[in-house]
Short mmCIF file of C-alpha atoms in Angstrom, two decimals:
data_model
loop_
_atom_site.label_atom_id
_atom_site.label_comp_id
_atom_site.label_asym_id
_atom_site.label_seq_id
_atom_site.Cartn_x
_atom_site.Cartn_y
_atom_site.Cartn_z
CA UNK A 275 8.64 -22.92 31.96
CA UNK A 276 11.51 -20.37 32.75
CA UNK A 277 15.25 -19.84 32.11
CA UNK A 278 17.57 -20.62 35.32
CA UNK A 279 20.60 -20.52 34.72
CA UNK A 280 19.99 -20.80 31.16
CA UNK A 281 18.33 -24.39 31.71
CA UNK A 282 14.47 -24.13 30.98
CA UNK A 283 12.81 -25.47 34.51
CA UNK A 284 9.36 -27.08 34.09
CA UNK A 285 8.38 -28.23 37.28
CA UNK A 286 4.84 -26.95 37.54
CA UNK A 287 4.84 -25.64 41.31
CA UNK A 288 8.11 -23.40 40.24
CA UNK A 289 6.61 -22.06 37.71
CA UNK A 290 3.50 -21.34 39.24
CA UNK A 291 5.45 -19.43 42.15
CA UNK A 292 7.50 -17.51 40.02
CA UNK A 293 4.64 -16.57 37.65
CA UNK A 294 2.61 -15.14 40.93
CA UNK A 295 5.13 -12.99 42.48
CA UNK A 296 6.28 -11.58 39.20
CA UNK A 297 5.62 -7.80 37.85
CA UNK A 298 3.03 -9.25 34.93
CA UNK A 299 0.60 -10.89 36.87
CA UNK A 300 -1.06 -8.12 37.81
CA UNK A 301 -1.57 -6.75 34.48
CA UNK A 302 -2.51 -9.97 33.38
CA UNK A 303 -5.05 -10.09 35.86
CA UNK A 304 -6.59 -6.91 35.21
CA UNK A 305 -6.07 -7.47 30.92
CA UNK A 306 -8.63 -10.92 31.47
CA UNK A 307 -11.46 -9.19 33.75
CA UNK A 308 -14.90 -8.99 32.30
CA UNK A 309 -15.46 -5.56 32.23
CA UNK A 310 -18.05 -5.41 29.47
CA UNK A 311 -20.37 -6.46 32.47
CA UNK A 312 -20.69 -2.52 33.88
CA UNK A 313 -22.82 -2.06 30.79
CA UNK A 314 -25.44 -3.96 32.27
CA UNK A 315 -25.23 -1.45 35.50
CA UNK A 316 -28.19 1.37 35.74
CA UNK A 317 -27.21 4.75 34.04
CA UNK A 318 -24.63 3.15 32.07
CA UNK A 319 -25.26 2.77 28.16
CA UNK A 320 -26.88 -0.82 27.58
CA UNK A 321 -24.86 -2.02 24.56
CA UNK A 322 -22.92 -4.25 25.79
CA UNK A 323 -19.62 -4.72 24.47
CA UNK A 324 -18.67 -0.98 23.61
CA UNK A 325 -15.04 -0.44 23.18
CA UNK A 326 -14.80 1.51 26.10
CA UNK A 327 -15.77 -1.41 28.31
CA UNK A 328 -13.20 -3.52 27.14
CA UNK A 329 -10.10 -0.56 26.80
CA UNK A 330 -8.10 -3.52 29.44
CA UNK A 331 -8.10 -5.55 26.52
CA UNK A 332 -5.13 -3.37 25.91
CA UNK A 333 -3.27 -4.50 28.54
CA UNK A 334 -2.37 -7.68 26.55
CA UNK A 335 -0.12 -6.06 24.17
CA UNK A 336 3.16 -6.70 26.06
CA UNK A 337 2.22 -10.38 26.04
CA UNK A 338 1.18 -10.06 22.21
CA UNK A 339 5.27 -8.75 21.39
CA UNK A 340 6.40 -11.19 23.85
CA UNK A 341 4.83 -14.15 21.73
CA UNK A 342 5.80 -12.12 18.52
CA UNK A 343 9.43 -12.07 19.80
CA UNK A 344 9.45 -15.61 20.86
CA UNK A 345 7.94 -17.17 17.48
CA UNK A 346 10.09 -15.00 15.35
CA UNK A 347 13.63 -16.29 17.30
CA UNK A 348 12.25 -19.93 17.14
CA UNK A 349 10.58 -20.25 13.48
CA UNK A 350 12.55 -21.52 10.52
CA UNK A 351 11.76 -18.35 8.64
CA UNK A 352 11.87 -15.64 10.14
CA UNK A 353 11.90 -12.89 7.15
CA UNK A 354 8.27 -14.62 6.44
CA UNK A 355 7.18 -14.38 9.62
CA UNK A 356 8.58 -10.60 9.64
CA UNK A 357 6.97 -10.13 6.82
CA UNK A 358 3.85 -11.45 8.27
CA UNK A 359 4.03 -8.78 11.14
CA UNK A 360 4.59 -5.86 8.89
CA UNK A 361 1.15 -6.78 6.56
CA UNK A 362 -0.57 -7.18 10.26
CA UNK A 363 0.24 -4.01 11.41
CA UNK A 364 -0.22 -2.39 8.42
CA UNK A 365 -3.86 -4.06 8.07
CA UNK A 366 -4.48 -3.04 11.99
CA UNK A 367 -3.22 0.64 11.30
CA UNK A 368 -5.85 1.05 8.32
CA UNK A 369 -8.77 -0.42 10.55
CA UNK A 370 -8.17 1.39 13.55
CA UNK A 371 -7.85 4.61 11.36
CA UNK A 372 -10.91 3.41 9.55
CA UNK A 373 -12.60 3.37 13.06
CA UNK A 374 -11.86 6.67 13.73
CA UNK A 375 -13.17 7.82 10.46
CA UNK A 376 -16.11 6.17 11.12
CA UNK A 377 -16.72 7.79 14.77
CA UNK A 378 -16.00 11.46 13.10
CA UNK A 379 -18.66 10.96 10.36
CA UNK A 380 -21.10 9.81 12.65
CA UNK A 381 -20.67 12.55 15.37
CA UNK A 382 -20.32 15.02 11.98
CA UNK A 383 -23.60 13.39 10.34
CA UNK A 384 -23.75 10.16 8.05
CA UNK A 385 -24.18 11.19 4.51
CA UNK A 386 -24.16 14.70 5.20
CA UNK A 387 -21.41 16.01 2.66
CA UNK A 388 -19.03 14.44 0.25
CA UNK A 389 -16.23 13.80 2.77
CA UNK A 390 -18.29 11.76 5.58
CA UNK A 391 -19.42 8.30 5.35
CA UNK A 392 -22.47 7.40 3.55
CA UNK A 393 -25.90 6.64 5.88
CA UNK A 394 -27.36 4.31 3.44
CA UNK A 395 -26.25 1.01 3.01
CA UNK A 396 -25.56 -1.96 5.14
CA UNK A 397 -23.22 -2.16 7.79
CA UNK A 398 -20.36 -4.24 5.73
CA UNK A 399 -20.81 -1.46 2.74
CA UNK A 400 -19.86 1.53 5.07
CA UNK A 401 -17.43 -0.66 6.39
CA UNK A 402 -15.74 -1.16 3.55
CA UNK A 403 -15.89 2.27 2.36
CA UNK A 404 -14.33 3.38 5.65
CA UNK A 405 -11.76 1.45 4.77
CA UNK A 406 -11.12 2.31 1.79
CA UNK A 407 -11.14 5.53 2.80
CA UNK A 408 -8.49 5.21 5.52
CA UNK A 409 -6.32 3.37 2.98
CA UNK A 410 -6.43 6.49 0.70
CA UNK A 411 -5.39 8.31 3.37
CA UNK A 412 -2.33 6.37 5.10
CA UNK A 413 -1.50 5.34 1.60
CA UNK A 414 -1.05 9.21 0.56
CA UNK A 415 -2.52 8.80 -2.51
CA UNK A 416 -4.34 12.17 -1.86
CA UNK A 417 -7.28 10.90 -4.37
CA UNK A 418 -9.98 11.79 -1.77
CA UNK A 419 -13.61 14.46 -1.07
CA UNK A 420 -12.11 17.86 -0.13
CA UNK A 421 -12.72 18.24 3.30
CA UNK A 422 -15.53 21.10 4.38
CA UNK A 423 -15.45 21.43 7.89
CA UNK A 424 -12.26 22.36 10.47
CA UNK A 425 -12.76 18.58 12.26
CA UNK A 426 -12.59 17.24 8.85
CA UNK A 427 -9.49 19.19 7.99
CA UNK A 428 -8.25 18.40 10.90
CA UNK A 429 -8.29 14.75 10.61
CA UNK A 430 -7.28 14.27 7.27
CA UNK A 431 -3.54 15.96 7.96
CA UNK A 432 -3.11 14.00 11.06
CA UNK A 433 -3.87 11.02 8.82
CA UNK A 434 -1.28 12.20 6.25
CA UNK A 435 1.14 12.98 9.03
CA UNK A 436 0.40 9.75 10.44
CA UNK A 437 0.47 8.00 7.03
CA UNK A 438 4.22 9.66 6.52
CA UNK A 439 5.71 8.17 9.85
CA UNK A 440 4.38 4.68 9.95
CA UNK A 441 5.18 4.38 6.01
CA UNK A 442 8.49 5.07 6.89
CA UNK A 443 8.81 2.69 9.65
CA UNK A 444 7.21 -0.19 7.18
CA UNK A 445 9.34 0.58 4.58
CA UNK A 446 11.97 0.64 6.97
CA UNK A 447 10.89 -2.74 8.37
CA UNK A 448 11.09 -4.25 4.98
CA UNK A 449 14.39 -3.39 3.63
CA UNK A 450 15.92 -4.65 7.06
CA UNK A 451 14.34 -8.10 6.02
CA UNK A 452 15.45 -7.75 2.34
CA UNK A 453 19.02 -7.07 3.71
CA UNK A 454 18.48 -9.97 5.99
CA UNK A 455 17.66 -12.22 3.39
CA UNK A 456 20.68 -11.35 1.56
CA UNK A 457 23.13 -11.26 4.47
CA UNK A 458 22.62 -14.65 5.62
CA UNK A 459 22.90 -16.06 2.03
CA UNK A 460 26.05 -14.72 1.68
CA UNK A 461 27.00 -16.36 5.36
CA UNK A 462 26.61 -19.87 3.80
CA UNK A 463 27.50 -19.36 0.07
CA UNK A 464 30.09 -16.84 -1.59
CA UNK A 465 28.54 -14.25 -3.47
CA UNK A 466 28.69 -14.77 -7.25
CA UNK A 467 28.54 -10.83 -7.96
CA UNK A 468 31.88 -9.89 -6.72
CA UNK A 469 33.24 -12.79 -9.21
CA UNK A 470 31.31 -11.99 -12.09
CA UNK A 471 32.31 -8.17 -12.01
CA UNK A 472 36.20 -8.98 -11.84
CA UNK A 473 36.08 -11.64 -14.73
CA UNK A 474 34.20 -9.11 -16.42
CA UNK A 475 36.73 -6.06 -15.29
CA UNK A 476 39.76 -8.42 -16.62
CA UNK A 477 38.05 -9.09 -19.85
CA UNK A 478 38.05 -12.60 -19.43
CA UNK A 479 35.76 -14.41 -21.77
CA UNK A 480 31.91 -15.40 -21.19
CA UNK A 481 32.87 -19.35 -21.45
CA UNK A 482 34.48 -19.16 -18.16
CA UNK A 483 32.16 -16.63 -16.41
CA UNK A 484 29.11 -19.33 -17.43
CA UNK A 485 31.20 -21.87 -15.54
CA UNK A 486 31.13 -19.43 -12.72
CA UNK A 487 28.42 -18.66 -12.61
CA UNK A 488 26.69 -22.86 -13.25
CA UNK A 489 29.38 -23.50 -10.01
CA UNK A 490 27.58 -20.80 -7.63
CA UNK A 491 24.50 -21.81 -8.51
CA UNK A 492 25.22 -25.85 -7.74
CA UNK A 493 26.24 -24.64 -4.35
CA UNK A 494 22.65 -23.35 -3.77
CA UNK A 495 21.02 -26.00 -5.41
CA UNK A 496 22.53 -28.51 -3.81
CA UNK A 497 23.13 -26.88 -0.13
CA UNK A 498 26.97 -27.20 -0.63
CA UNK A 499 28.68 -24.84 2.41
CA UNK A 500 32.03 -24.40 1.37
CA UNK A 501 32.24 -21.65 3.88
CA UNK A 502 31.46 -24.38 6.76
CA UNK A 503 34.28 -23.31 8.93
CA UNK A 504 33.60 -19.33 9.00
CA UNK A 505 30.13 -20.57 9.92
CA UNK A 506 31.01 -22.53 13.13
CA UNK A 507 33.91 -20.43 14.03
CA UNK A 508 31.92 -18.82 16.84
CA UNK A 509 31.58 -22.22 19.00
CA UNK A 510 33.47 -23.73 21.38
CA UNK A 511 35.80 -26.17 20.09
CA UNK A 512 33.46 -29.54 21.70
CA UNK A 513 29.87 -27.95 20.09
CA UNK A 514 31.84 -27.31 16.91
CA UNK A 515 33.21 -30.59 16.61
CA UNK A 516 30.05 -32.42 17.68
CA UNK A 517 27.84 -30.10 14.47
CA UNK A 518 30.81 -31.11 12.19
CA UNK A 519 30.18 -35.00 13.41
CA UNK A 520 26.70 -34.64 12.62
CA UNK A 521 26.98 -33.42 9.45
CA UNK A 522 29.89 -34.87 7.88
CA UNK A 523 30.45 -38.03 10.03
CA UNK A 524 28.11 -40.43 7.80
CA UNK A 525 30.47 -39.56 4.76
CA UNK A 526 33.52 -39.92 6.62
CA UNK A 527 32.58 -43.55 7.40
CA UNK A 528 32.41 -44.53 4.21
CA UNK A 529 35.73 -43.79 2.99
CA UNK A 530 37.86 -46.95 3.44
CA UNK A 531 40.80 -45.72 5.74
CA UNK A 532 38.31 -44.48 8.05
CA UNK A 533 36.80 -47.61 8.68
CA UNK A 534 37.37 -49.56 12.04
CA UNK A 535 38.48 -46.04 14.16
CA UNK A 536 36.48 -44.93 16.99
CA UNK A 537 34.16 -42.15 16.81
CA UNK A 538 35.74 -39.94 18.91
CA UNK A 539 38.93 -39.78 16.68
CA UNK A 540 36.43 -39.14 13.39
CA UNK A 541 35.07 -36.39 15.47
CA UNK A 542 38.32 -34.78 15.85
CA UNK A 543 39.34 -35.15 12.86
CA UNK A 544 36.30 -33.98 11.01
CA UNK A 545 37.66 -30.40 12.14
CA UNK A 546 40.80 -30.92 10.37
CA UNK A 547 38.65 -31.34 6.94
CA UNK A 548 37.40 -28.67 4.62
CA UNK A 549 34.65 -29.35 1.77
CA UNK A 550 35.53 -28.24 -1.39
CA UNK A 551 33.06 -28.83 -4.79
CA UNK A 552 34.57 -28.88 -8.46
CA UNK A 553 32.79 -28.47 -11.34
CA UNK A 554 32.63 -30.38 -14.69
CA UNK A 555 35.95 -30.59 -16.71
CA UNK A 556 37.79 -28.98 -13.59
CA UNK A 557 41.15 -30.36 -12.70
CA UNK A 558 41.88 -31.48 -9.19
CA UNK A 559 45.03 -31.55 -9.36
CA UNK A 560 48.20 -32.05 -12.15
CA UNK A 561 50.79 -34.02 -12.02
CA UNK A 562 54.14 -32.53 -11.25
CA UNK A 563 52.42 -29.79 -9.23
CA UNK A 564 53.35 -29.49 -5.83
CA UNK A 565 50.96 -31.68 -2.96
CA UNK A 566 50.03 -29.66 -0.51
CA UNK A 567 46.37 -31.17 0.71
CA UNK A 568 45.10 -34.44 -0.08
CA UNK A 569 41.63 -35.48 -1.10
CA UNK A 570 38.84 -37.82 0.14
CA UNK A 571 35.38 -37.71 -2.34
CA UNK A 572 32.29 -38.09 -0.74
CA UNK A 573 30.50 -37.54 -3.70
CA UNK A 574 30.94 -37.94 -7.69
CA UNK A 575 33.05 -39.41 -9.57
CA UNK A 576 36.79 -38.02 -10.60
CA UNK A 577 38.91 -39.40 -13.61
CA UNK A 578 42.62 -39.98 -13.67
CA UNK A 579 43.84 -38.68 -17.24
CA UNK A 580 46.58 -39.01 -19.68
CA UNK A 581 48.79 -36.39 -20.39
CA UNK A 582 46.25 -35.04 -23.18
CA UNK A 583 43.54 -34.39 -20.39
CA UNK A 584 41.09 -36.42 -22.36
CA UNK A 585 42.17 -40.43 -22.11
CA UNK A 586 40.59 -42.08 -18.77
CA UNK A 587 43.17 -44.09 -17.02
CA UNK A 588 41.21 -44.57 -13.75
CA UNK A 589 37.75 -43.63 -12.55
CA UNK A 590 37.96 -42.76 -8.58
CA UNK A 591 34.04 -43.03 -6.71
CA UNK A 592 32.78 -42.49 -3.22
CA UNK A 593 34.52 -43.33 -0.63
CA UNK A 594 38.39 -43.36 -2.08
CA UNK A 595 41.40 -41.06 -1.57
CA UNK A 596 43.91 -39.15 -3.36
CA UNK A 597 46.84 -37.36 -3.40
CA UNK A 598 48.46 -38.64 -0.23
CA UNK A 599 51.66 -39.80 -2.26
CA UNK A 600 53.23 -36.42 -2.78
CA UNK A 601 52.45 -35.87 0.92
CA UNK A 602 53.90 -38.95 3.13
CA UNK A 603 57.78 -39.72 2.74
CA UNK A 604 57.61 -43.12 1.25
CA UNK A 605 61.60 -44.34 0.41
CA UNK A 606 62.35 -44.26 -3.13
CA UNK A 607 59.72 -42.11 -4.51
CA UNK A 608 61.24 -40.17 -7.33
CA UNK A 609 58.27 -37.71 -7.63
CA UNK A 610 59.26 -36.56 -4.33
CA UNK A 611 56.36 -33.75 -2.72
CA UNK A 612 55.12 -33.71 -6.68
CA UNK A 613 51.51 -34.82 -8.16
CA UNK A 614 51.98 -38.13 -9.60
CA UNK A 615 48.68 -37.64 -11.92
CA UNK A 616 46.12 -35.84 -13.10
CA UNK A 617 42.43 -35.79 -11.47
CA UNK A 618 39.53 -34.22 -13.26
CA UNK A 619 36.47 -33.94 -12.31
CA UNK A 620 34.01 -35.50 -14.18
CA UNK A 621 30.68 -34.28 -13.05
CA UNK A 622 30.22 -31.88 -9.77
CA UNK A 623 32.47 -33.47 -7.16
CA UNK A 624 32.32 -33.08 -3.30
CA UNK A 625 35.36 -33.71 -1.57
CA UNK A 626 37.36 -33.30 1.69
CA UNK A 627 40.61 -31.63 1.40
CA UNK A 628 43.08 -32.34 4.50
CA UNK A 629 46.26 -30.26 4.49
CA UNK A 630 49.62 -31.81 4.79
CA UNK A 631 50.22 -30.34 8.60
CA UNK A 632 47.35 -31.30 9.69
CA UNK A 633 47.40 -35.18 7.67
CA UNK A 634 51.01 -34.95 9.94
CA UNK A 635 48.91 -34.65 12.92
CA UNK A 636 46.52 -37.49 12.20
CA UNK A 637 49.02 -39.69 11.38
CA UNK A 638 51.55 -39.16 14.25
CA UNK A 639 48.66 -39.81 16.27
CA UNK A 640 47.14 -43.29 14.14
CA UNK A 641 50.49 -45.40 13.14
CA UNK A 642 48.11 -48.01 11.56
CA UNK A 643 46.60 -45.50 8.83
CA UNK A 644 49.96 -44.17 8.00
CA UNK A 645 51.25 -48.33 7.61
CA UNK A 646 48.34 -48.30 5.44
CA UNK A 647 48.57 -44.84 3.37
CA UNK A 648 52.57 -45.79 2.91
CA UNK A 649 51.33 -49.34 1.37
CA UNK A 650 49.07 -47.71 -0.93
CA UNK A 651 51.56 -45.17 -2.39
CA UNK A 652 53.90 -47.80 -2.85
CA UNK A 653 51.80 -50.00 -5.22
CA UNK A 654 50.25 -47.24 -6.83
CA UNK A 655 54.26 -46.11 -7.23
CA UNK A 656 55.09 -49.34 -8.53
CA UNK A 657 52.44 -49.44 -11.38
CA UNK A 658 53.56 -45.98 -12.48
CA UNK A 659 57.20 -46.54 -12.47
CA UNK A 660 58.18 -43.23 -10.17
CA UNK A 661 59.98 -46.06 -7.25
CA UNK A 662 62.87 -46.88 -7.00
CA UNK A 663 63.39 -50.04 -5.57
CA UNK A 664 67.64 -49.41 -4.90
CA UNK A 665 67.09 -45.96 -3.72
CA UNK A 666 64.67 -47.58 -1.17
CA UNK A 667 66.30 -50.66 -0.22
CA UNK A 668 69.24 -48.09 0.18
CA UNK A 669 66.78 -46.25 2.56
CA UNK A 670 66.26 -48.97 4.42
CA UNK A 671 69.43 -50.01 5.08
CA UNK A 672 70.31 -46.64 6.17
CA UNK A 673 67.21 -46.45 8.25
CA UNK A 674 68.51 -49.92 9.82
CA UNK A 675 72.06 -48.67 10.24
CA UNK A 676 70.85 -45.60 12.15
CA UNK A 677 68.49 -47.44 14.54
CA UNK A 678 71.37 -49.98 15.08
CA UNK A 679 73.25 -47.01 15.86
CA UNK A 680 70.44 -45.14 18.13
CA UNK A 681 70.41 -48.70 19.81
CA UNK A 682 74.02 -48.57 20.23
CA UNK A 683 73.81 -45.10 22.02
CA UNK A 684 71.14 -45.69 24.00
CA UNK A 685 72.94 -48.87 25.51
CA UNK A 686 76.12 -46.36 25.91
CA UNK A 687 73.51 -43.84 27.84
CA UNK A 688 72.21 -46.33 29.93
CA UNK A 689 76.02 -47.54 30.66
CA UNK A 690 76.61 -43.91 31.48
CA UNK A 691 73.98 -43.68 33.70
CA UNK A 692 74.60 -46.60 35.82
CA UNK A 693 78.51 -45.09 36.01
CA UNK A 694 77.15 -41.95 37.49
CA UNK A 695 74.60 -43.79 39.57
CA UNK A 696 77.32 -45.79 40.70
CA UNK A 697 79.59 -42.66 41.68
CA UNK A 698 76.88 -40.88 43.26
CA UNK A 699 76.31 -43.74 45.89
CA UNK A 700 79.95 -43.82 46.76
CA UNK A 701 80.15 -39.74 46.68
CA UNK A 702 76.93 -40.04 49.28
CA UNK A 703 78.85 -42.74 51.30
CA UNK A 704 82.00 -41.12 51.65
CA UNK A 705 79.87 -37.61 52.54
CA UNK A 706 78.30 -39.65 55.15
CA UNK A 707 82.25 -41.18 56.95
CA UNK A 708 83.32 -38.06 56.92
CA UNK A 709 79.91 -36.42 58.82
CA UNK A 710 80.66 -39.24 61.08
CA UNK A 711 84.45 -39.26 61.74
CA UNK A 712 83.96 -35.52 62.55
CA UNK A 713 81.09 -35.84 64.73
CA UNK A 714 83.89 -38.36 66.64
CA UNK A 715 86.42 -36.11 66.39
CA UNK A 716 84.28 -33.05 68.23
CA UNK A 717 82.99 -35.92 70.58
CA UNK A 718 86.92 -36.12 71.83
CA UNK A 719 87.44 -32.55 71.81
CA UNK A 720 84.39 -31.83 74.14
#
């Protein structure tokens, strides 16, 4: 097929009139003919298939980087494949040179110094020693016979000149894809290195760099992207939300507020989230700390704590949330926008943090999972002491006294508003006597 318009077209016929009337033909044509055939023509040498007679052969090496091109943009590794390419040029470089070698020490005479190839043997054997040779050569190792003769000479520098500039172009080639492979590690995961060297710089002890360093290497383990959003920033809003769906929307589904709402909300709000991962022994958060995000786990398993960071109060799973207390106003909460607890992570936890503008946005949006979030708080509230009940029933009579009074000012609007309705009919009437009684009065006049 072929790009139109970026769509790839198929239809057979198309392609077959494009491909025709295009530049390559041509050369494909004449890289396909059979022109080892003119060695069977009188007064030309009868071996057939002598490179010469197949030099069109050549022709096919725009299609050959074409296909190289197009497998290395559409494999899932493409430093291998890279890779791959260098070691096949490299191999082709050597047995081309090796040809060469081969042609000059037969013009020159097999066997007839040090330097040439040997004339004894069979064909593989001088094969392989012309290869050898060449590699010797392109490699620079230098270990080879001193050449006699000025062809020989001759040869031998172009191959170290040769050897120099296509060295350098591999070696080249390979720290690109050694950078590569580095660059789009650090894309996905943060680097480890930068970490390691401050904590190290700041003399901070090796207990804590070891929990560094066990974090960074969960993340790879494990495919954990924490960078996720610095990854998709470059897509449209719709793509981006529709790779976030596909990746995260499973786990979303099985937390329990989520449950029941439409998948078109989940997909928009799957933006809104961020994955985080703690570690072992790592607090979440403590309690009279200030709630800024909350938390929903999609995997592990987090423990509520005492005071003394070691007693178990709670065990949280898969699925539940946390931390939405110190973020919704619920009436008489004494903790106000603090932690009411303390959540450590027991094992490596994945979760998805929601900040509070953005759980503002949700909810404004979905009445029913802020009904539900406010019931929540209030129980767990109630269990822990920090709500109090006057302070909230004073809340809600104050609540009730100013929608009573929003009521009573709307009806006063609306009263308003049929006054100046009212006034604006008669100021429109009276307008319209007057245009009349002077119309009259001109009609007398006249």
């Amino acid at each position: 097929g072929f790009l139109e318009d970026g769509i790839l077209v198929r239809d057979l016929s198309r392609t077959r009139r494009r491909y025709l009337c295009s530049r390559t033909f041509p050369w494909d044509v004449m890289a396909v003919l059979p022109t080892e055939l003119l060695c069977l023509l009188p007064g030309v040498p009868g071996v057939p298939g002598v490179p010469a007679a197949r030099a069109n052969r050549c022709l096919r090496l725009p299609r050959l980087l074409e296909a190289f091109e197009r497998c290395e943009t559409r494999t899932g590794w493409p430093n291998v494949f890279r890779m791959a390419k260098l070691m096949l040029y490299l191999l082709l470089g050597i047995h081309w040179h090796a040809c060469l070698y081969f042609a000059l020490s037969a013009r020159l005479g097999l066997g007839s110094d040090p330097w040439v190839c040997p004339g004894s043997g069979r064909p593989l054997r001088r094969y392989l020693h012309s290869f050898y040779f060449s590699t010797l050569v392109l490699a620079t190792v230098g270990d080879t016979p001193t050449p006699r003769r000025e062809e020989e000479f001759l040869f031998l520098t172009a191959g170290f000149l040769l050897a120099v500039l296509g060295f350098a172009s591999i070696t080249g080639g390979i720290s690109t894809v050694i950078v590569n492979l580095g660059t789009a590690a650090s894309a996905f995961y943060p680097a480890a290195g930068p970490v390691r060297r401050h904590l190290r710089a700041r003399g901070v002890g090796g207990r804590l760099r070891r929990r560094v360093e066990r974090w960074h290497r969960h993340l790879r383990a494990q495919g954990k992207l924490p960078a996720e959003r610095d990854v998709l920033r470059h897509l449209p809003r719709g793509l981006r939300a529709e790779v976030a769906a596909g990746v995260h929307l499973a786990a979303l589904r099985r937390v329990g507020l989520f449950r029941g709402w439409e998948r078109g909300v989940l997909r928009q709000l799957v933006l809104r989230l961020r994955p985080q991962v703690f570690g072992p022994g790592e607090f979440v958060c403590r309690r009279g700390d200030v709630g800024r995000e909350m938390y929903f786990i999609r995997e592990g398993r987090l423990a509520v704590v005492a005071e003394d960071g070691v007693t178990q109060l709670a065990v949280l799973g898969e699925g539940l949330y946390f931390g939405e207390i110190s973020l919704i106003n619920i009436r008489g909460n004494m903790a106000g926008n603090r932690r009411t607890a303390n959540i450590l992570s027991i094992g490596y936890s994945d979760l998805f943090c929601l900040g509070k503008e953005d759980l503002e946005e949700v909810l404004a949006e979905f009445p029913s999972a802020r009904t539900a979030m406010e019931a929540k708080g209030r129980e767990l509230l109630l269990r822990m002491g920090q709500l109090d009940t006057a302070a909230e029933a004073a809340a809600l009579a104050a609540e009730a006294e100013a929608e009573q009074r929003l009521q009573g000012l709307e009806a006063a609007l609306e009263g308003l508003q049929t006054q100046a309705a009212r006034l604006l009919a008669q100021l429109e009437a009276g307008a319209l006597r007057m245009a009349l009684r002077v119309q009259s009065l001109e009609g007398r006049l006249q």
